[in-house]
Short mmCIF file of C-alpha atoms in Angstrom, two decimals:
data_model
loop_
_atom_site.label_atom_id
_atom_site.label_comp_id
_atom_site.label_asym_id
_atom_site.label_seq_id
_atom_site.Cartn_x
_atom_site.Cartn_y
_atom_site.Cartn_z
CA UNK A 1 126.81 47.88 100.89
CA UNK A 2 129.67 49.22 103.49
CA UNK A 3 128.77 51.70 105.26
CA UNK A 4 133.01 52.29 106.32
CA UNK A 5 136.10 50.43 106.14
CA UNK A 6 139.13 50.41 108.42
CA UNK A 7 142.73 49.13 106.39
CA UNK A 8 145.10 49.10 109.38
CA UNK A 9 147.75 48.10 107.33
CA UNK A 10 150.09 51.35 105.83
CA UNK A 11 150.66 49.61 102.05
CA UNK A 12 147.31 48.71 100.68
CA UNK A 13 146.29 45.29 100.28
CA UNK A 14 145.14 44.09 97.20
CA UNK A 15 141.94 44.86 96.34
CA UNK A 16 141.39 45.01 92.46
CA UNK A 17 137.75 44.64 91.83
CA UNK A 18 136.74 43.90 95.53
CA UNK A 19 134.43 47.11 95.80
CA UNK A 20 132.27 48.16 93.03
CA UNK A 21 128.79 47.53 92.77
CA UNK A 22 126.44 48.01 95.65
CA UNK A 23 129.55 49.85 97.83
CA UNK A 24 129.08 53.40 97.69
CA UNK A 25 132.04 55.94 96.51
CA UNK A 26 131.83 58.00 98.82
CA UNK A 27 132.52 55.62 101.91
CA UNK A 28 134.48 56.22 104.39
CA UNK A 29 137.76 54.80 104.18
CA UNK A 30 140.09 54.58 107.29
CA UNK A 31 143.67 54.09 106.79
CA UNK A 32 146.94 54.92 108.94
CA UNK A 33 148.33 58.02 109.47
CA UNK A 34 150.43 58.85 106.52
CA UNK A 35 148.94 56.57 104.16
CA UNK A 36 146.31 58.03 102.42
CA UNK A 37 147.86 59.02 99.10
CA UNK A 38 149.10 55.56 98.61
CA UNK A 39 145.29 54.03 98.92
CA UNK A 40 143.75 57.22 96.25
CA UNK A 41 146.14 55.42 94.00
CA UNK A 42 145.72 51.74 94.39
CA UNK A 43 144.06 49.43 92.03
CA UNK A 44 140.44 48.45 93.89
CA UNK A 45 141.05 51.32 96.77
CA UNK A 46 141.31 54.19 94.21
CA UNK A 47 137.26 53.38 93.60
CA UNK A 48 136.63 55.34 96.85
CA UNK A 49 136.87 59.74 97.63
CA UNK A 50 136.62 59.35 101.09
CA UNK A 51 140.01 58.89 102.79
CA UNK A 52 140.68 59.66 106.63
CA UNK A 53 143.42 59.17 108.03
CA UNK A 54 144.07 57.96 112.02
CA UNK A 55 146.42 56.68 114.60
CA UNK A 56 144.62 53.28 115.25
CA UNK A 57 142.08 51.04 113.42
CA UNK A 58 139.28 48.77 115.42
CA UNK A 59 140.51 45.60 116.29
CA UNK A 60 144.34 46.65 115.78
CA UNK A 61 145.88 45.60 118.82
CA UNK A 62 144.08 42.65 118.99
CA UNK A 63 144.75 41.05 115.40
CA UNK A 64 148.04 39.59 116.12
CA UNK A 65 146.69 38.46 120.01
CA UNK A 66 145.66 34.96 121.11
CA UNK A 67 144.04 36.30 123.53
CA UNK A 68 141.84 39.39 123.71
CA UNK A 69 141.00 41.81 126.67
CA UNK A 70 137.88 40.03 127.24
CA UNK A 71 139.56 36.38 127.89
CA UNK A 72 138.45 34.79 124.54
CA UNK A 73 140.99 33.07 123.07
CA UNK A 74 141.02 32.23 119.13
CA UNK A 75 143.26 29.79 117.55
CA UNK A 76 144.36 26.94 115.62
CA UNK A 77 144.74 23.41 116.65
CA UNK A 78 144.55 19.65 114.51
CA UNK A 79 143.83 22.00 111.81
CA UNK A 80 140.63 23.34 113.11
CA UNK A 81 139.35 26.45 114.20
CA UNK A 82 139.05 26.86 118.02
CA UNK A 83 137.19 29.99 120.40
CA UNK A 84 137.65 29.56 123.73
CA UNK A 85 135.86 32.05 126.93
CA UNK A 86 133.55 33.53 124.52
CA UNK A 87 130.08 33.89 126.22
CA UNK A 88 127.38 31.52 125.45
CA UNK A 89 125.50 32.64 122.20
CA UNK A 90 128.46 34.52 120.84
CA UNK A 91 128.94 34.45 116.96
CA UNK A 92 132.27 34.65 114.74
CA UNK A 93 132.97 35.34 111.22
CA UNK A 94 135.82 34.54 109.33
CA UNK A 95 137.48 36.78 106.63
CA UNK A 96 140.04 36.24 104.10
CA UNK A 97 142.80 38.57 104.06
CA UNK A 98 141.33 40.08 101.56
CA UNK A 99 138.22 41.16 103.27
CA UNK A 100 135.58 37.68 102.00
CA UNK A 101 133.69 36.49 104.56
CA UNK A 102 134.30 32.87 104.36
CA UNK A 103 132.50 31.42 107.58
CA UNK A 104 130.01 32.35 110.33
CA UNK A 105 128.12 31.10 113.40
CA UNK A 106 128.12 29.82 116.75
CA UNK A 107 131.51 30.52 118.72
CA UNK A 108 131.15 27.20 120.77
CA UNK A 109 131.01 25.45 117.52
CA UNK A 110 133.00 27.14 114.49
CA UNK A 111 133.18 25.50 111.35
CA UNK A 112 135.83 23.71 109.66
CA UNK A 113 138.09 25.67 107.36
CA UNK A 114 140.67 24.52 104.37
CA UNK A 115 144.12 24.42 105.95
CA UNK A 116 146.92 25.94 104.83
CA UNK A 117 145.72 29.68 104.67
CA UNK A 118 145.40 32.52 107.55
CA UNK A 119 142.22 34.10 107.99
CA UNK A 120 140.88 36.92 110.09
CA UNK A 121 138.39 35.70 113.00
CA UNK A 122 135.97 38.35 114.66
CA UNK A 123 134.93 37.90 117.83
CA UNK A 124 132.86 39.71 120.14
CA UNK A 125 134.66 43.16 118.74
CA UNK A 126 138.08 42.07 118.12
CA UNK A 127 139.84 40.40 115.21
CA UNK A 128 142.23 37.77 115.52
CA UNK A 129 144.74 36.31 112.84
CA UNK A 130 144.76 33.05 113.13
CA UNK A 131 146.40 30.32 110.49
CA UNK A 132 144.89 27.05 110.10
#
């Protein structure tokens, strides 16, 4: 049930079956300038008619970051997740590369994760990439 999406990356990921069902056609799709055509015709992306292309995506800048404007710093250390300077009462989620949600909670205390993958942390408004 997406009410939008933001793809900041110019080649679609894969996405093959990740949409259908309760996600709406007609949702907004944001991709990078110049990309659009290629996401109308990708397996999974070509589900959607909405397509708008723009300059920068949400949480761009901050993806490839350890630290964001704000001072919290997300990372990976002993194989566990770790969110530093986040406010007390902050929560996280963590997303596959694929777009799963795979984790969620308190930012003073995230969960473990299985090693050996990289996963997309949101924090307080930004995204991080972090590998564990």
């Amino acid at each position: 049930a997406l009410t939008e999406i933001y793809s900041p990356m110019a080649t679609p990921p894969a996405a093959e079956g990740a949409f259908g069902g309760s996600t709406r056609k007609d949702t907004p799709v944001y991709v990078p300038k110049g990309s659009k055509e290629a996401y109308e015709t990708a397996p999974g992306w070509d589900y959607f008619t909405t397509f708008i292309e723009i300059d920068n995506t949400p949480g761009e800048s901050g993806v490839d970051s350890p630290e964001g404007d704000d001072g919290i710093r997300v990372y990976a250390e002993g194989g566990r997740l770790r969110i530093e300077g986040a406010p007390q009462g902050t929560r996280y989620k963590v997303y596959t590369p694929d777009g799963r949600m795979v984790s969620a909670g308190d930012a003073a205390a995230p969960a473990a994760l299985p090693s050996g993958a990289i996963y997309i942390v949101r924090v307080d408004g930004m995204s991080y990439k972090v590998k564990i």
